[in-house]
Tab-separated table of C-alpha atoms in Angstrom:
chain	number	residue	atom	x	y	z
A	1	MET	CA	83.749	42.015	55.373
A	2	VAL	CA	81.097	42.804	52.758
A	3	VAL	CA	77.749	44.010	53.925
A	4	MET	CA	74.850	43.361	51.667
A	5	ILE	CA	72.227	46.039	51.633
A	6	GLU	CA	68.829	44.960	50.554
A	7	GLU	CA	67.774	46.772	47.435
A	8	ARG	CA	64.236	47.968	47.679
A	9	ARG	CA	62.220	49.315	44.854
A	10	ILE	CA	60.229	52.286	45.898
A	11	PRO	CA	57.008	52.430	43.972
A	12	LYS	CA	56.609	55.625	42.072
A	13	THR	CA	53.626	57.398	43.503
A	14	THR	CA	51.770	59.830	41.388
A	15	THR	CA	51.827	63.003	43.419
A	16	GLU	CA	51.541	65.119	40.329
A	17	GLY	CA	48.600	67.410	40.793
A	18	PRO	CA	46.824	69.746	38.414
A	19	PHE	CA	49.310	72.577	38.930
A	20	GLU	CA	52.294	70.331	38.178
A	21	ARG	CA	50.575	69.109	35.005
A	22	LEU	CA	49.818	72.700	34.001
A	23	PHE	CA	53.422	73.684	34.685
A	24	ALA	CA	54.776	70.765	32.639
A	25	ALA	CA	52.424	71.526	29.761
A	26	GLU	CA	52.893	75.313	29.612
A	27	TYR	CA	56.310	76.222	31.022
A	28	ARG	CA	58.245	76.071	27.740
A	29	ARG	CA	55.639	78.119	25.909
A	30	VAL	CA	55.445	80.757	28.646
A	31	VAL	CA	59.253	81.073	28.615
A	32	ALA	CA	59.210	81.310	24.807
A	33	ILE	CA	56.648	84.117	24.894
A	34	ALA	CA	58.686	86.081	27.427
A	35	HIS	CA	61.938	85.391	25.558
A	36	ARG	CA	60.449	86.606	22.299
A	37	ILE	CA	59.875	89.975	23.964
A	38	VAL	CA	62.884	90.482	26.249
A	39	ARG	CA	65.455	88.505	24.240
A	40	ASP	CA	67.204	87.367	27.406
A	41	PRO	CA	66.838	83.680	28.303
A	42	ASP	CA	67.488	84.221	32.007
A	43	ALA	CA	65.032	87.093	32.252
A	44	ALA	CA	62.466	85.056	30.279
A	45	GLU	CA	62.724	82.190	32.765
A	46	ASP	CA	62.377	84.607	35.683
A	47	ILE	CA	59.290	86.136	34.094
A	48	ALA	CA	57.789	82.700	33.462
A	49	GLN	CA	58.420	81.632	37.049
A	50	GLU	CA	56.821	84.821	38.350
A	51	ALA	CA	53.790	84.180	36.151
A	52	PHE	CA	53.399	80.643	37.510
A	53	VAL	CA	53.838	81.798	41.106
A	54	ALA	CA	51.215	84.519	40.646
A	55	PHE	CA	48.866	82.032	39.022
A	56	HIS	CA	49.368	79.496	41.810
A	57	ARG	CA	48.656	82.127	44.480
A	58	HIS	CA	45.405	83.330	42.976
A	59	HIS	CA	43.850	80.522	40.935
A	60	PRO	CA	43.207	76.809	41.111
A	61	ALA	CA	45.248	74.978	38.473
A	62	GLY	CA	42.269	73.292	36.879
A	63	ILE	CA	40.399	76.438	35.887
A	64	ALA	CA	39.429	77.025	32.307
A	65	GLY	CA	41.706	79.500	30.583
A	66	ALA	CA	44.741	78.782	32.753
A	67	SER	CA	47.117	78.670	29.790
A	68	ALA	CA	45.684	81.890	28.363
A	69	TRP	CA	46.131	83.575	31.749
A	70	LEU	CA	49.758	82.428	31.869
A	71	HIS	CA	50.452	83.616	28.305
A	72	LEU	CA	49.065	87.052	29.070
A	73	ALA	CA	50.938	87.217	32.390
A	74	ALA	CA	54.189	86.373	30.595
A	75	THR	CA	53.521	89.048	27.992
A	76	ARG	CA	52.758	91.686	30.589
A	77	GLY	CA	55.722	90.653	32.719
A	78	ALA	CA	58.058	90.890	29.745
A	79	LEU	CA	56.713	94.269	28.681
A	80	ASN	CA	57.087	95.501	32.263
A	81	ALA	CA	60.686	94.253	32.269
A	82	ILE	CA	61.390	96.280	29.126
A	83	ARG	CA	59.790	99.384	30.629
A	84	SER	CA	61.727	98.901	33.844
A	85	ALA	CA	65.025	98.480	31.984
A	86	ARG	CA	64.330	101.635	29.984
A	87	ARG	CA	63.641	103.630	33.156
A	88	ARG	CA	66.754	102.190	34.816
A	89	GLU	CA	68.900	103.132	31.793
A	90	GLY	CA	67.533	106.665	31.943
A	91	ARG	CA	68.350	106.950	35.638
A	92	GLU	CA	71.823	105.561	35.085
A	93	ARG	CA	72.493	107.947	32.197
A	94	GLY	CA	71.305	110.817	34.354
A	95	HIS	CA	73.558	109.669	37.168
A	96	VAL	CA	76.579	109.437	34.849
A	97	ARG	CA	75.805	112.900	33.424
A	98	GLY	CA	75.467	114.256	36.951
A	99	LEU	CA	78.939	113.037	37.780
A	100	GLY	CA	80.386	114.633	34.672
A	101	GLU	CA	81.610	111.279	33.441
A	102	ARG	CA	81.266	109.707	30.056
A	103	ALA	CA	79.095	106.691	29.532
A	104	PRO	CA	80.962	103.388	29.630
A	105	PHE	CA	82.766	102.466	26.419
A	106	VAL	CA	81.175	99.689	24.394
A	107	ALA	CA	83.452	97.680	22.143
A	108	ASP	CA	82.789	98.109	18.413
A	109	ASP	CA	80.634	95.433	16.839
A	110	PRO	CA	80.253	94.787	13.147
A	111	LEU	CA	77.899	97.291	11.524
A	112	GLU	CA	75.166	94.775	10.846
A	113	SER	CA	75.091	93.625	14.462
A	114	ALA	CA	74.962	97.208	15.692
A	115	LEU	CA	72.106	98.059	13.335
A	116	ARG	CA	70.169	94.970	14.371
A	117	THR	CA	70.672	95.748	18.050
A	118	GLU	CA	69.569	99.348	17.555
A	119	THR	CA	66.487	98.265	15.614
A	120	GLN	CA	65.551	95.790	18.343
A	121	ARG	CA	66.000	98.473	20.984
A	122	GLU	CA	63.796	100.889	19.024
A	123	VAL	CA	61.082	98.262	18.530
A	124	ARG	CA	61.093	97.308	22.226
A	125	ALA	CA	60.925	100.965	23.251
A	126	ALA	CA	58.049	101.553	20.822
A	127	LEU	CA	56.237	98.463	22.171
A	128	ALA	CA	56.623	99.835	25.678
A	129	ARG	CA	54.905	103.074	24.600
A	130	LEU	CA	51.928	101.333	22.968
A	131	ARG	CA	48.615	100.677	24.675
A	132	ARG	CA	48.873	97.488	26.722
A	133	LYS	CA	46.370	95.614	24.575
A	134	TYR	CA	48.208	96.473	21.355
A	135	ALA	CA	51.585	95.505	22.792
A	136	ALA	CA	50.118	92.274	24.126
A	137	VAL	CA	48.454	91.263	20.844
A	138	LEU	CA	51.697	91.877	18.940
A	139	ALA	CA	53.810	90.027	21.471
A	140	LEU	CA	51.479	87.040	21.696
A	141	ARG	CA	50.912	86.688	17.961
A	142	TYR	CA	54.589	87.053	17.044
A	143	ALA	CA	55.485	84.608	19.818
A	144	GLY	CA	53.709	82.015	17.685
A	145	LEU	CA	50.297	81.797	19.307
A	146	SER	CA	47.296	81.174	17.103
A	147	TYR	CA	44.456	83.653	16.797
A	148	ALA	CA	42.372	81.470	19.119
A	149	GLU	CA	45.116	81.406	21.761
A	150	VAL	CA	45.642	85.160	21.489
A	151	ALA	CA	41.896	85.699	21.813
A	152	ALA	CA	41.749	83.535	24.923
A	153	ALA	CA	44.685	85.356	26.507
A	154	LEU	CA	43.241	88.793	25.795
A	155	HIS	CA	39.635	87.833	26.580
A	156	VAL	CA	38.348	88.865	23.154
A	157	ARG	CA	36.560	86.976	20.379
A	158	THR	CA	38.763	85.169	17.871
A	159	ASN	CA	37.406	87.237	14.986
A	160	GLN	CA	38.614	90.428	16.747
A	161	VAL	CA	42.261	89.362	16.854
A	162	GLY	CA	42.960	90.222	13.210
A	163	THR	CA	41.560	93.721	13.621
A	164	LEU	CA	43.466	94.240	16.864
A	165	LEU	CA	46.623	92.994	15.202
A	166	VAL	CA	46.295	95.365	12.244
A	167	ARG	CA	45.591	98.318	14.543
A	168	ALA	CA	48.513	97.362	16.763
A	169	GLU	CA	50.861	97.102	13.784
A	170	VAL	CA	49.741	100.531	12.545
A	171	ALA	CA	50.275	101.996	16.015
A	172	LEU	CA	53.718	100.374	16.237
A	173	LYS	CA	54.728	101.748	12.821
A	174	LYS	CA	53.507	105.193	13.877
A	175	GLU	CA	55.535	104.992	17.100
A	176	LEU	CA	58.620	103.922	15.179
A	177	ASN	CA	58.194	106.691	12.583
A	178	ASP	CA	57.484	109.388	15.170
A	179	VAL	CA	60.704	108.623	17.017
A	180	ALA	CA	62.890	108.084	13.956
A	181	PRO	CA	65.674	110.667	13.581
A	182	LEU	CA	65.274	113.213	10.783
C-alpha cells in the first residue's frame, strides 16, 4: 500500500532582523581581520564569534558604526589572544624548567619555514608590546581596511590614520630592533 503525503510549500518568511543582516554582511571581514593577526583560522572564528556576541549583548544592531565596532573588537580580541598565548607559553616553559625536563622536541622544518615562523612570532610579540592604538591601527590597516574604515574603528578622523600608521610602524620597528639578538 502506498500512502501519498500531501506536499506543502511552506512560504519563506523573512525573520531576518538587523543583527542577522549585520552578521551576514560583516562576519567574513571580522574573521579575516582576526585571522590576519592570529594566523589560526579556528581561533579567528572564535574571536569573531565573541565579537558578535559582545556586540549583540550591548548594542542594537542598527546603530551607526556597528561594523567599525566589530572590526575594532576583532582586532582587540586577536591581540589579546596573542598576549594570552605568550603568557601561557611562558608559564609552560617555567613549568617544564621547574620539573627539570627539556622542552618538547619539534621536528626540523626547512630553514625558510623556520625563519618565517620565527619572524612571525617576533612580529606578533612586538605587536603585543605596542600601545593598543598602534597595534590596532597596524592590524586593521594590514587586514585590508581603508583609511576611512580604520578611522571609524578607532574613532579618529580619517586624516589622522596616516600619521598614526607611520608612528605605529616606527614603534613596531623600534620594538623589533630592541629585542633583536646582538
